Coordinates of C-alpha atoms in Angstrom, one line a residue:
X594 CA 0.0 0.0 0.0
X595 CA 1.6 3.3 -1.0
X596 CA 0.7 7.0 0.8
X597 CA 1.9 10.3 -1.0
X598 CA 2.0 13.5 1.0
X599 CA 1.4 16.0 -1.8
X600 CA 1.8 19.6 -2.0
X601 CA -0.9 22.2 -2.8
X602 CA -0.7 23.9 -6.4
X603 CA 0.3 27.2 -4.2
X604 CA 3.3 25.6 -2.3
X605 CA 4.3 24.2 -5.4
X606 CA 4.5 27.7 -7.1
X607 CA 6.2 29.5 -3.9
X608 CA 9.0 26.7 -4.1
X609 CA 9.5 28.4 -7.5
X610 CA 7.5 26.1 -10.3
X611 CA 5.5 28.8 -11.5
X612 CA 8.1 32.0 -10.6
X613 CA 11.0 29.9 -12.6
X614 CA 8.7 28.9 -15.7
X615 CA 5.7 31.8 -15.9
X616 CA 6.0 33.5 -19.1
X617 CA 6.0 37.1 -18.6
X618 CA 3.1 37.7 -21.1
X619 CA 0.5 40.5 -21.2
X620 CA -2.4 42.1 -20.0
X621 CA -4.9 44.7 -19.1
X622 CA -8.7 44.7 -18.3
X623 CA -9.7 48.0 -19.7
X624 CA -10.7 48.1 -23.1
X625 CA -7.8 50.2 -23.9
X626 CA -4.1 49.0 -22.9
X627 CA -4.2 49.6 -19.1
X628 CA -0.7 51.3 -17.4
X629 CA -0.6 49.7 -14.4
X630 CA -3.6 51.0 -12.7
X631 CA -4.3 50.1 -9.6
X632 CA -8.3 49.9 -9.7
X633 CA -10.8 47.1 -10.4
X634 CA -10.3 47.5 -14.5
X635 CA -6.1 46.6 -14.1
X636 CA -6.9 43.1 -12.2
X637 CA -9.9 42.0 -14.8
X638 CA -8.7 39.2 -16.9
X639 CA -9.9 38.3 -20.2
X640 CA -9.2 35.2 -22.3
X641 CA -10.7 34.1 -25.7
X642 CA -12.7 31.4 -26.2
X643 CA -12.6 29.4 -29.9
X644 CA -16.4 28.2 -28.6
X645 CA -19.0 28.7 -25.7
X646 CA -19.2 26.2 -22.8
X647 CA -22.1 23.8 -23.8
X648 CA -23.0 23.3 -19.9
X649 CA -22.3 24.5 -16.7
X650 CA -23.0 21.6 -15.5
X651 CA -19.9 19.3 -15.0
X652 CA -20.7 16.7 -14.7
X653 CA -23.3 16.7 -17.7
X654 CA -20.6 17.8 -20.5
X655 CA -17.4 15.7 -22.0
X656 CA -15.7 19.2 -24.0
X657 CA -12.7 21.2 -23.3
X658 CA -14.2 24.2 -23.9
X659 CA -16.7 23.6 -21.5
X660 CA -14.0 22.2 -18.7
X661 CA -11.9 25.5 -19.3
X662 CA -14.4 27.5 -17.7
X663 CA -15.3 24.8 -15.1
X664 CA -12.2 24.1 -13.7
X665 CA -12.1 28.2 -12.7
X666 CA -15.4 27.6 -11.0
X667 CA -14.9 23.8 -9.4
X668 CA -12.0 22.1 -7.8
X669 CA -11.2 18.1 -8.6
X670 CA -9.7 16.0 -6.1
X671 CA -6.4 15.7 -7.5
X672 CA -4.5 18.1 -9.9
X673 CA -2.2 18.5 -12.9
X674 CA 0.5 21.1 -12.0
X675 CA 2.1 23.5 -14.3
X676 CA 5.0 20.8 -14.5
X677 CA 2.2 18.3 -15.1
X678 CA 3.0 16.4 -11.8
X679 CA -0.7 15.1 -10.1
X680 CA -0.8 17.0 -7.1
X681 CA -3.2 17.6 -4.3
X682 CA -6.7 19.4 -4.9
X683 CA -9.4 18.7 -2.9
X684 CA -7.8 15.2 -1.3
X685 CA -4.9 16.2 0.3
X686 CA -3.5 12.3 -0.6
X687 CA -4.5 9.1 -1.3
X688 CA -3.9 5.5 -1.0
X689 CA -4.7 2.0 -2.5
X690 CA -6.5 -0.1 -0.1
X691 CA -6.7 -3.1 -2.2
X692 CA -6.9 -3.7 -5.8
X693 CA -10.2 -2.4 -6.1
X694 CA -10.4 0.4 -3.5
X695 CA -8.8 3.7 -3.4
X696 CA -8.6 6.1 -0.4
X697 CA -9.1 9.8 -0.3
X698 CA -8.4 12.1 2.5
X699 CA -9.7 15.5 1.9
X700 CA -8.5 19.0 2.8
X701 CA -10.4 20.2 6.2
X702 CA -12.6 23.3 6.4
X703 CA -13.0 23.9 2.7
X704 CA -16.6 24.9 1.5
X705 CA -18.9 25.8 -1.2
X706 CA -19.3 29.6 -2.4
X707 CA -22.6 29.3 -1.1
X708 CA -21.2 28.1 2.7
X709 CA -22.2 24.7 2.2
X710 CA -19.4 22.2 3.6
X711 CA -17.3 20.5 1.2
X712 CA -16.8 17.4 3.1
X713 CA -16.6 13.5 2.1
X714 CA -20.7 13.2 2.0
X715 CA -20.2 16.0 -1.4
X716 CA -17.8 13.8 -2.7
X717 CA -19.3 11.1 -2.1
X718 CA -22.7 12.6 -3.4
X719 CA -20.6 14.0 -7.0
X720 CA -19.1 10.5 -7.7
X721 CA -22.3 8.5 -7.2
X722 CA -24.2 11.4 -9.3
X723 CA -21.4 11.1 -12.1
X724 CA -21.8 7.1 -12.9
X725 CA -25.8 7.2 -12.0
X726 CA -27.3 6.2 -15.3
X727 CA -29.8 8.7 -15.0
X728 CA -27.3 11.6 -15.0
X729 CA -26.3 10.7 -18.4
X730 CA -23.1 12.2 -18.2
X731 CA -20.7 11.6 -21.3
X732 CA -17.8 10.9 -19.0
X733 CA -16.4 7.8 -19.0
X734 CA -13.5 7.8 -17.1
X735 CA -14.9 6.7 -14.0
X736 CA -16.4 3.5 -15.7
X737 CA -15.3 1.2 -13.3
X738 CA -16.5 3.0 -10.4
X739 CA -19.2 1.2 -8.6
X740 CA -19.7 3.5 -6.2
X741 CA -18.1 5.8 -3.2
X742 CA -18.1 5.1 0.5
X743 CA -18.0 7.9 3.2
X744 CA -15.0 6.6 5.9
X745 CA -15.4 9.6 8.0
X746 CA -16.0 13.1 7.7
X747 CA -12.8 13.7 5.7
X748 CA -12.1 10.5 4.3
X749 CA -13.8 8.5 1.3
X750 CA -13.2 5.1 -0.3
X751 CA -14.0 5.0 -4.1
X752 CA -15.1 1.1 -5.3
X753 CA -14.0 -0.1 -8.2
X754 CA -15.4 -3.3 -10.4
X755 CA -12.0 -3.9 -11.6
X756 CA -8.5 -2.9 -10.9
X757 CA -8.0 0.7 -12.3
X758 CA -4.5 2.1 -11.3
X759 CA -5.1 5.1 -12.6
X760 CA -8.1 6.3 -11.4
X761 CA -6.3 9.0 -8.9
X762 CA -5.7 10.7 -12.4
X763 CA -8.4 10.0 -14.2
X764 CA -10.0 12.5 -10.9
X765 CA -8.0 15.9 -11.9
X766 CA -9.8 17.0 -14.2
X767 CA -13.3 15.9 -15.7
X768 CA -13.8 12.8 -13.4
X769 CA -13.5 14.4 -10.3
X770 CA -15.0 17.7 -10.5
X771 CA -16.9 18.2 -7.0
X772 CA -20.5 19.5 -6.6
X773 CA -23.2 20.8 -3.5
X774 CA -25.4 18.3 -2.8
X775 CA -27.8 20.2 -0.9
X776 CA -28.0 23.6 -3.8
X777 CA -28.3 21.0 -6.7
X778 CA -31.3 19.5 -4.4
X779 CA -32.9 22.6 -3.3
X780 CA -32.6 24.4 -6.8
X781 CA -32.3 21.4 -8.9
X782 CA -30.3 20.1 -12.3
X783 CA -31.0 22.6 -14.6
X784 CA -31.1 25.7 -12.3
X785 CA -27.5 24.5 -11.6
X786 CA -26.6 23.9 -15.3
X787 CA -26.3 28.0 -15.5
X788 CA -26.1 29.1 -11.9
X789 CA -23.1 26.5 -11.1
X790 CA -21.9 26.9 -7.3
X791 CA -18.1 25.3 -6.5
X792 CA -15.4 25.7 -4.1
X793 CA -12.8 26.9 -6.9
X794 CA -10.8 30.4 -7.1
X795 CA -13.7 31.7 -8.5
X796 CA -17.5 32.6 -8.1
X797 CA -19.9 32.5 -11.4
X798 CA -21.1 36.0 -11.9
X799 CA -23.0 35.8 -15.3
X800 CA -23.6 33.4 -18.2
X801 CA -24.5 35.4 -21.9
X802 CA -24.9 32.7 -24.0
X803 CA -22.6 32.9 -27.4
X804 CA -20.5 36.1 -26.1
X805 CA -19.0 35.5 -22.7
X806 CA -18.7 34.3 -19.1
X807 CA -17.9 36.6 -16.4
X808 CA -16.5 34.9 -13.3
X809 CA -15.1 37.0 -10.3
X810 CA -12.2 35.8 -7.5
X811 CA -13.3 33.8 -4.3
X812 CA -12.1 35.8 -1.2
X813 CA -12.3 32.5 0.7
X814 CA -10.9 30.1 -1.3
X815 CA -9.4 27.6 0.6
X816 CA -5.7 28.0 -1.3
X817 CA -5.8 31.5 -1.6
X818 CA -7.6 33.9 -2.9
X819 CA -6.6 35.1 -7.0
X820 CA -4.6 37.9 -7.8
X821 CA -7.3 38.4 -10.7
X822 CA -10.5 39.9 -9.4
X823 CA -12.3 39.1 -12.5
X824 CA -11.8 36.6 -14.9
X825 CA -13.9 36.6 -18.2
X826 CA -14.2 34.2 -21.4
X827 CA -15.6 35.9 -24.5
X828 CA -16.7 33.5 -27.1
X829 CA -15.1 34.0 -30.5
X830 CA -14.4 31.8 -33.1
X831 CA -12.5 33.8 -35.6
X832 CA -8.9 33.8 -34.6
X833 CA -7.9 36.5 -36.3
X834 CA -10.5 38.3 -34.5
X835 CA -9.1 37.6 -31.7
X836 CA -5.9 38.4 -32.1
X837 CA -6.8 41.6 -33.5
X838 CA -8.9 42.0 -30.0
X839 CA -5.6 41.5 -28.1
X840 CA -4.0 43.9 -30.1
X841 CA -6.4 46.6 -29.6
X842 CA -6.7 45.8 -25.4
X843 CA -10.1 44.2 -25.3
X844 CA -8.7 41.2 -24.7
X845 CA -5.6 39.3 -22.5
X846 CA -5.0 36.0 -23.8
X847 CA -5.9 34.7 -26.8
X848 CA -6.7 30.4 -26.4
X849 CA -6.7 27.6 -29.2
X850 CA -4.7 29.4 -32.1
X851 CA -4.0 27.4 -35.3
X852 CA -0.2 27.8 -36.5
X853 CA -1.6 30.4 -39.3
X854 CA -3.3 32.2 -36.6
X855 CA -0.3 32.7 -34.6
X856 CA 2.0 33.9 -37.5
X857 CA -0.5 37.1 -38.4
X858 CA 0.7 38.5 -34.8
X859 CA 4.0 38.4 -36.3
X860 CA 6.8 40.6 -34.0
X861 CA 4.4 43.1 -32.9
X862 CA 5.4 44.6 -30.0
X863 CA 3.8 44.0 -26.3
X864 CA 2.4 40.4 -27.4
X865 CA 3.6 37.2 -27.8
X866 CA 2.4 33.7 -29.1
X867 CA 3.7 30.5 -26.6
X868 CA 4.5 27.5 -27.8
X869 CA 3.4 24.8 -25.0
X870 CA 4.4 21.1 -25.2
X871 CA 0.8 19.8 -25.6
X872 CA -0.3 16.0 -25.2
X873 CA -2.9 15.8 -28.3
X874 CA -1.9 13.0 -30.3
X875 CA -3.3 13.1 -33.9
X876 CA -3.7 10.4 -36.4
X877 CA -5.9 8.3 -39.2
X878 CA -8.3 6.0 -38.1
X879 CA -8.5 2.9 -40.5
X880 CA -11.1 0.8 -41.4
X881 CA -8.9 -2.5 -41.1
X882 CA -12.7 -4.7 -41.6
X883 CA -12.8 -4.7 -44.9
X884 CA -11.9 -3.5 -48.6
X885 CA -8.0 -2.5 -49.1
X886 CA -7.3 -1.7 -46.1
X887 CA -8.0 -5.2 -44.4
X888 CA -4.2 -6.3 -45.4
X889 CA -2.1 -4.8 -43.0
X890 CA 1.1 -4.7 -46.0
X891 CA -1.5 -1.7 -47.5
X892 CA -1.4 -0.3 -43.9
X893 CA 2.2 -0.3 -43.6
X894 CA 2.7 1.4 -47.1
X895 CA 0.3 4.1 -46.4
X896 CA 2.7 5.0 -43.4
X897 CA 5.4 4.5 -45.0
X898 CA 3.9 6.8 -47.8
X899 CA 3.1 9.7 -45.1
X900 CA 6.4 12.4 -45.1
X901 CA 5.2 13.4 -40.9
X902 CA 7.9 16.2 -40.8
X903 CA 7.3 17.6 -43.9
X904 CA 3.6 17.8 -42.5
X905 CA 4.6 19.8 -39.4
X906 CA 7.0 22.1 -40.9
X907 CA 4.8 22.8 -43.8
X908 CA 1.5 22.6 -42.8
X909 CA 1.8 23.3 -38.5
X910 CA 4.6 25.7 -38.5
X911 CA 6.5 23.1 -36.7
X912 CA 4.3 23.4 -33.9
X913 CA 4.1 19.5 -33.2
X914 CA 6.3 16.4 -32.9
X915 CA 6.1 13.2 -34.3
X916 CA 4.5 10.3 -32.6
X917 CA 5.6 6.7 -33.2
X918 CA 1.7 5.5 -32.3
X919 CA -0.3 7.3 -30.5
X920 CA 0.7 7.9 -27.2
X921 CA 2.2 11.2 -26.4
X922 CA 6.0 11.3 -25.1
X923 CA 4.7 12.8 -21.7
X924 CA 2.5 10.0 -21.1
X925 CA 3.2 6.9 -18.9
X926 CA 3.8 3.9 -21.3
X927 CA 5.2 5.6 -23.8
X928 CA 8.5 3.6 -25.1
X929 CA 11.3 6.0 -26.7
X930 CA 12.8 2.6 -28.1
X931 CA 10.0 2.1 -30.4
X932 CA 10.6 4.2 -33.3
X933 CA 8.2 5.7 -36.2
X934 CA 7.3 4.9 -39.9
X935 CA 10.3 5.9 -41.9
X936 CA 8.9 8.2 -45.0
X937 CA 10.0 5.6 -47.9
X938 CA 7.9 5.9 -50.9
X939 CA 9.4 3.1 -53.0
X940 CA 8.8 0.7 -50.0
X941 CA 5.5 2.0 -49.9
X942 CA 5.1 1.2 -53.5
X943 CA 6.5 -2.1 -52.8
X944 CA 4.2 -3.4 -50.2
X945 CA 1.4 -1.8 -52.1
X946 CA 2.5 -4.1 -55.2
X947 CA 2.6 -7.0 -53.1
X948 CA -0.3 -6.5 -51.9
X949 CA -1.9 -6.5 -55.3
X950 CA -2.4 -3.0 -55.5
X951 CA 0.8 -2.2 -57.4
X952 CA -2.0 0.4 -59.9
X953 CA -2.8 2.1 -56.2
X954 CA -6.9 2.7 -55.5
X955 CA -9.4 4.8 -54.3
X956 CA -11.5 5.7 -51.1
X957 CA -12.7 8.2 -48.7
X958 CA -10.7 10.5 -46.0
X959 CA -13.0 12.6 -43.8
X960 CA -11.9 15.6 -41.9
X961 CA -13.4 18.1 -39.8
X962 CA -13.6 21.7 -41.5
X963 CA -11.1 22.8 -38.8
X964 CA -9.0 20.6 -40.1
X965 CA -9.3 20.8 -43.9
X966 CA -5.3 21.8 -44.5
X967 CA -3.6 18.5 -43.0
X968 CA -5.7 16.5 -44.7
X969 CA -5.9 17.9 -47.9
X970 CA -2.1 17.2 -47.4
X971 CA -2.2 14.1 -46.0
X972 CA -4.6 13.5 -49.1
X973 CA -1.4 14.6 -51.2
X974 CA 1.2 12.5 -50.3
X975 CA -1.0 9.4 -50.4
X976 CA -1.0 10.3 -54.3
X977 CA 2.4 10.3 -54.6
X978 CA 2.0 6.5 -53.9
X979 CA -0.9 5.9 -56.2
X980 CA -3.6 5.8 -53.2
X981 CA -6.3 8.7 -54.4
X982 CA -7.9 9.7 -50.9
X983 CA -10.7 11.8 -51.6
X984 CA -11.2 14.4 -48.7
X985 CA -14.8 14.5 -47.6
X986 CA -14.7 18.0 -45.2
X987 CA -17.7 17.7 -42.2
X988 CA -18.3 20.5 -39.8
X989 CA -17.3 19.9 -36.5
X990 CA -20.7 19.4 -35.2
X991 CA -21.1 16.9 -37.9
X992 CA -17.9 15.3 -37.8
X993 CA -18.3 14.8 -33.9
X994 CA -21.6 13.2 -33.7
X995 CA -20.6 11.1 -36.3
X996 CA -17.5 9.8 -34.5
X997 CA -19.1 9.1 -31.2
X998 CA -22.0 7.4 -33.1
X999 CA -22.6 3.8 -33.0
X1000 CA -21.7 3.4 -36.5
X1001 CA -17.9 2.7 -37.0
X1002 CA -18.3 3.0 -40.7
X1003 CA -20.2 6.3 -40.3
X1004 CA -16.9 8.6 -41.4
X1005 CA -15.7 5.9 -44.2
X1006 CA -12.5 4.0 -44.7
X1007 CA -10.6 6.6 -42.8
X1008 CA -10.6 9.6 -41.0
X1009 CA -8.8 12.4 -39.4
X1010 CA -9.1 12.8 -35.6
X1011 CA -7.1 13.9 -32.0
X1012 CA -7.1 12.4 -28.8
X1013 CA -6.3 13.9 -25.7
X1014 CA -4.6 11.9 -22.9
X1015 CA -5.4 14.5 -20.2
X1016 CA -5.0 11.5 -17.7
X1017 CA -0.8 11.6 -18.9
X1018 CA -1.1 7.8 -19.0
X1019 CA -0.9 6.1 -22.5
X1020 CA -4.7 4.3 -21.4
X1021 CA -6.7 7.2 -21.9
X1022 CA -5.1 7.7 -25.3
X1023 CA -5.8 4.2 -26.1
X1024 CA -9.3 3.4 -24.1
X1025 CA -11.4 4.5 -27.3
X1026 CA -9.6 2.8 -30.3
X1027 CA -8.1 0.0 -29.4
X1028 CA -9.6 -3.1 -27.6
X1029 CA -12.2 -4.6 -30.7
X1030 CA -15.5 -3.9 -28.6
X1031 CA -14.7 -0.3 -27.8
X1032 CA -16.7 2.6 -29.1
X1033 CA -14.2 4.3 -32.0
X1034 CA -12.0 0.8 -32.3
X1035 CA -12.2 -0.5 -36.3
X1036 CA -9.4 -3.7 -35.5
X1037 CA -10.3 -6.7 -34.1
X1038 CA -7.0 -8.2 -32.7
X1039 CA -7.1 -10.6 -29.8
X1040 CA -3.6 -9.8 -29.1
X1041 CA -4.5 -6.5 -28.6
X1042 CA -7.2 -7.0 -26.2
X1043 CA -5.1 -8.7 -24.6
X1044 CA -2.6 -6.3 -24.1
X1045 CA -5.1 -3.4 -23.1
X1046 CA -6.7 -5.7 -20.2
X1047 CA -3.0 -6.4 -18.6
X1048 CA -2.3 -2.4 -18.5
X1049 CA -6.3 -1.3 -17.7
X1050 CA -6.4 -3.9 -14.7
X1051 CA -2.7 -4.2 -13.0
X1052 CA -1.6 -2.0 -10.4
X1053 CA 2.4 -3.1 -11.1
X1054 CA 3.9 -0.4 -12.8
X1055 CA 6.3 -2.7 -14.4
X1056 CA 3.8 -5.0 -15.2
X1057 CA 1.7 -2.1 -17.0
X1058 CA 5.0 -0.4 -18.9
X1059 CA 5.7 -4.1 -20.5
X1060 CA 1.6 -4.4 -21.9
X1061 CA 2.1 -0.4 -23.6
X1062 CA 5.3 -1.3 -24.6
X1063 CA 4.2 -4.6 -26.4
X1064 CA 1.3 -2.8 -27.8
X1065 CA 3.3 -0.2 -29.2
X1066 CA 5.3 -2.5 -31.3
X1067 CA 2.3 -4.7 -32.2
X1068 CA 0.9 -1.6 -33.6
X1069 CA 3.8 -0.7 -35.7
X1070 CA 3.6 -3.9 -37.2
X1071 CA -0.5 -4.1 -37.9
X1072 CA -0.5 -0.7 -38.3
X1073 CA -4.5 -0.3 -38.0
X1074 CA -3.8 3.6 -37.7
X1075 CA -1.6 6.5 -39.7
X1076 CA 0.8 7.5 -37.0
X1077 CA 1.4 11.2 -37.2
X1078 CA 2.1 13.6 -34.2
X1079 CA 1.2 15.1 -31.0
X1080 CA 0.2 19.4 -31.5
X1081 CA 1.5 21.7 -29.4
X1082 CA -0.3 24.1 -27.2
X1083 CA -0.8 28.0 -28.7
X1084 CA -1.8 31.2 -27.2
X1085 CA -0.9 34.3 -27.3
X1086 CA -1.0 37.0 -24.3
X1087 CA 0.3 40.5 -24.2
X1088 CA 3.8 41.1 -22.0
X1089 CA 2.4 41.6 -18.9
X1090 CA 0.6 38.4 -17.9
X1091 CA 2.3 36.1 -16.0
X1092 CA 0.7 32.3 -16.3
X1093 CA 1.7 29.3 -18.0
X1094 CA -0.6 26.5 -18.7
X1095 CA -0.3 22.4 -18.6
X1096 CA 0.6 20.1 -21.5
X1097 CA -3.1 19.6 -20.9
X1098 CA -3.8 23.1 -22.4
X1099 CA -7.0 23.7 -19.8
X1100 CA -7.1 27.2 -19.0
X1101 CA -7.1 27.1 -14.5
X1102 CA -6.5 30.7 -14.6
X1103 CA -6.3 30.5 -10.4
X1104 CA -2.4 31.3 -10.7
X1105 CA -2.8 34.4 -13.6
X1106 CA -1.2 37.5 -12.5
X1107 CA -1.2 41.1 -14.2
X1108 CA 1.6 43.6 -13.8
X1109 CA 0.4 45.9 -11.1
X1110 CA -2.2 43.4 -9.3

């Protein structure tokens, strides 16, 4: 049985994590560039939003977007640091009691922004609420929690139906968001959904649908109260909007720029885009069940035929690296030792040939809107090969509801998509596409399954590092995917913000600071 006595985000931040790495951005509240006031307008924050929040709700909503304002509002039980190390939140530590029980002990005297107590009843309350059918929450991280004990006041045992060594992670960030039991009672679900009451930094102020959400600092939050007295996220989808909306002092910080974006800021002074190691793996799903792509030697040419770096430089600005499969290099289980698809276009040619597709063919690629230059590319150097993949562009909305469908076939032979391992552990980036009776999974390999059981089920670390490293090299050799890289994070702030975010990307603004403030 193993304890760990974490630090708080704070301590972590005094001992110099967040003084030694902050980039010394930029921003003012007014809508004009402030100069250093001292008043309410020079400690107002405001960041850019690429879409609104769908819910309020958290536990009722599976989006980034919607989580970036969330985790402002609500605190999780553990927490990603700015150095990505899972850290204290709520639960001061934890503990594995057995294989299928985890331990929390929680922070004392901590409460709601409404006074109720935040104690190991409200946890216990959010995690049965989370998994109760009825909630229908799109979550699934916490699938194999059966339910949550109350030990004492500030302590909490969280069942499990099988091993999951992981869950303390899968609980900093959308799995273990923390809600009032007795507001969500008294003022019910969707009273809540907009008028959402936490124990995070800050307090919801107001909720305009499509334009922005206006948040203001917690003076009694239980880790300090922000240096930001407001914190606002306006709702704007055109980047270049945006940036122009930085440039003119309406807004701070400018969230979830594209690498054409960030070039039209160029060297203007007082701004700056950031580069952020981020852990969004990208890749083609294939449809290994039937047609070419059922032979694996077709597979293995169309990686072969893929030139990745020439991708990120041209097409991302370089802001990516190449990933072998596709598990991040942050994440636990990824193996350095297993290397990537060479780009070799006369081996692709000859496996194609052996294959008995030495004249090349035809089929379908499908993208989302947003992402209609990578694949148009990707699309390009398939050609070169003699494979014609005609891109089939979707909206977002489309493309979305298409991919969590129940139809694996519903985007064609293959497709264009990211995953985000928030969780930092190569089962989160795999739990979707993998094992045969998973959701978004188009290969059926027993192997496989296999493999994903040992890692998803032991608590050994070793035992767990062996299963991802076999399944990395198994996949290299089916190949049921295109293998292509992980993005990096990019924003852009004006010089006098000082905050840095995760290789998550969320935006937990709690540690922000302005000049002046």
């Amino acid at each position: 049985m193993s304890v760990r006595e974490l630090p708080t985000r704070r301590d972590l931040f005094k001992l110099g994590g967040l003084a030694a790495a902050a980039l010394s951005l930029g921003a003012c509240a007014s809508t004009k560039p402030s100069t250093g006031g001292q008043g309410a307008a020079a400690t107002a924050l405001r960041v850019s939003l690429a879409s609104d929040a769908t819910t309020l709700d958290p536990h009722k909503q599976g989006d980034l977007p919607s989580m970036n304002v969330l985790i402002n509002v609500f605190d999780t039980l553990t927490v990603r640091d700015t150095s990505d190390q899972l850290v204290g939140g709520l639960a001061e530590r934890w503990e594995s009691k057995d294989d299928k029980t985890w331990r929390f002990h929680l922070r004392e005297n901590v409460t709601f922004h409404n006074g109720e107590p935040c104690d190991a009843a409200a946890v216990a309350y959010s995690i049965e609420r989370l998994i109760d059918p009825a909630t229908q929450s799109p979550i699934v991280e916490l699938r194999l929690v059966t339910g949550a004990k109350v030990i004492d006041p500030h302590t909490v045992d969280l069942v499990t139906k099988e091993p999951d060594p992981i869950l303390p992670a899968k609980l900093s960030l959308f799995g273990g968001v923390i809600v009032p039991p007795k507001y969500i009672k008294d003022k019910g679900d969707e009273f809540f959904a907009e008028h959402p009451v936490g124990t995070g930094p800050f307090t919801f102020e107001q909720w305009q649908r499509d334009s922005q959400i206006t948040l203001k600092a917690n003076p009694k939050y239980w880790n300090g109260k922000p240096s930001v007295e407001q914190l606002t996220f306006k709702v704007m989808p055109d980047p270049s909007s945006s940036l122009a909306a930085l440039q003119s002092g309406e807004l701070d910080v400018v969230t979830g720029l594209t690498p054409d974006a960030a070039q039209q800021l160029g060297d203007a002074p007082g701004f700056k885009v950031v580069t952020s190691p981020g852990v969004r793996t990208f890749f083609v799903s294939l449809d290994t069940e039937e047609g070419p792509l059922k032979d694996k030697r077709v597979r293995q040419a169309l990686n072969h035929a893929l030139d990745v770096d020439t991708l990120i430089k041209s097409v991302l600005n370089g802001a990516a690296e190449r990933t072998p499969t596709l598990i991040p290099k942050q994440a636990f289980g990824f193996d350095a030792s297993v290397q990537p698809f060479q780009h070799d276009v006369v081996k692709a040619k000859s496996l194609l040939a052996e294959a008995g597709h030495a004249g090349g063919f035809a089929l379908k690629l499908s993208s989302s809107t947003a992402d209609k230059d990578i694949a148009q590319a990707i699309s390009g150097q398939l050609a070169e090969v003699g494979v014609k993949a005609e891109v089939s562009l979707l909206d977002p909305a489309t493309f979305k509801g298409r991919l969590v469908s129940d139809n694996r076939k519903a985007l064609g032979e293959m497709y264009f998509v990211g995953n985000s391992g928030w969780t930092m552990d190569a089962s989160s980036n795999l739990q979707s596409f993998v094992r045969h009776d998973r959701r978004q999974s188009r290969w059926n390999n027993p192997e496989a399954d296999k493999l994903i059981d040992t890692e998803e089920q032991s608590v050994d670390p070793d035992t767990r590092q062996e299963a991802f490293t076999a399944l990395q090299k198994l996949m290299i050799e089916e190949s049921p995917f295109l293998y292509l890289y992980q993005a990096s994070i990019l924003y852009a702030v004006s010089d006098r913000v000082q905050w840095k975010t995760n290789a998550n990307g969320t935006l937990a603004m709690a540690t922000a600071k302005l000049a002046g403030s």
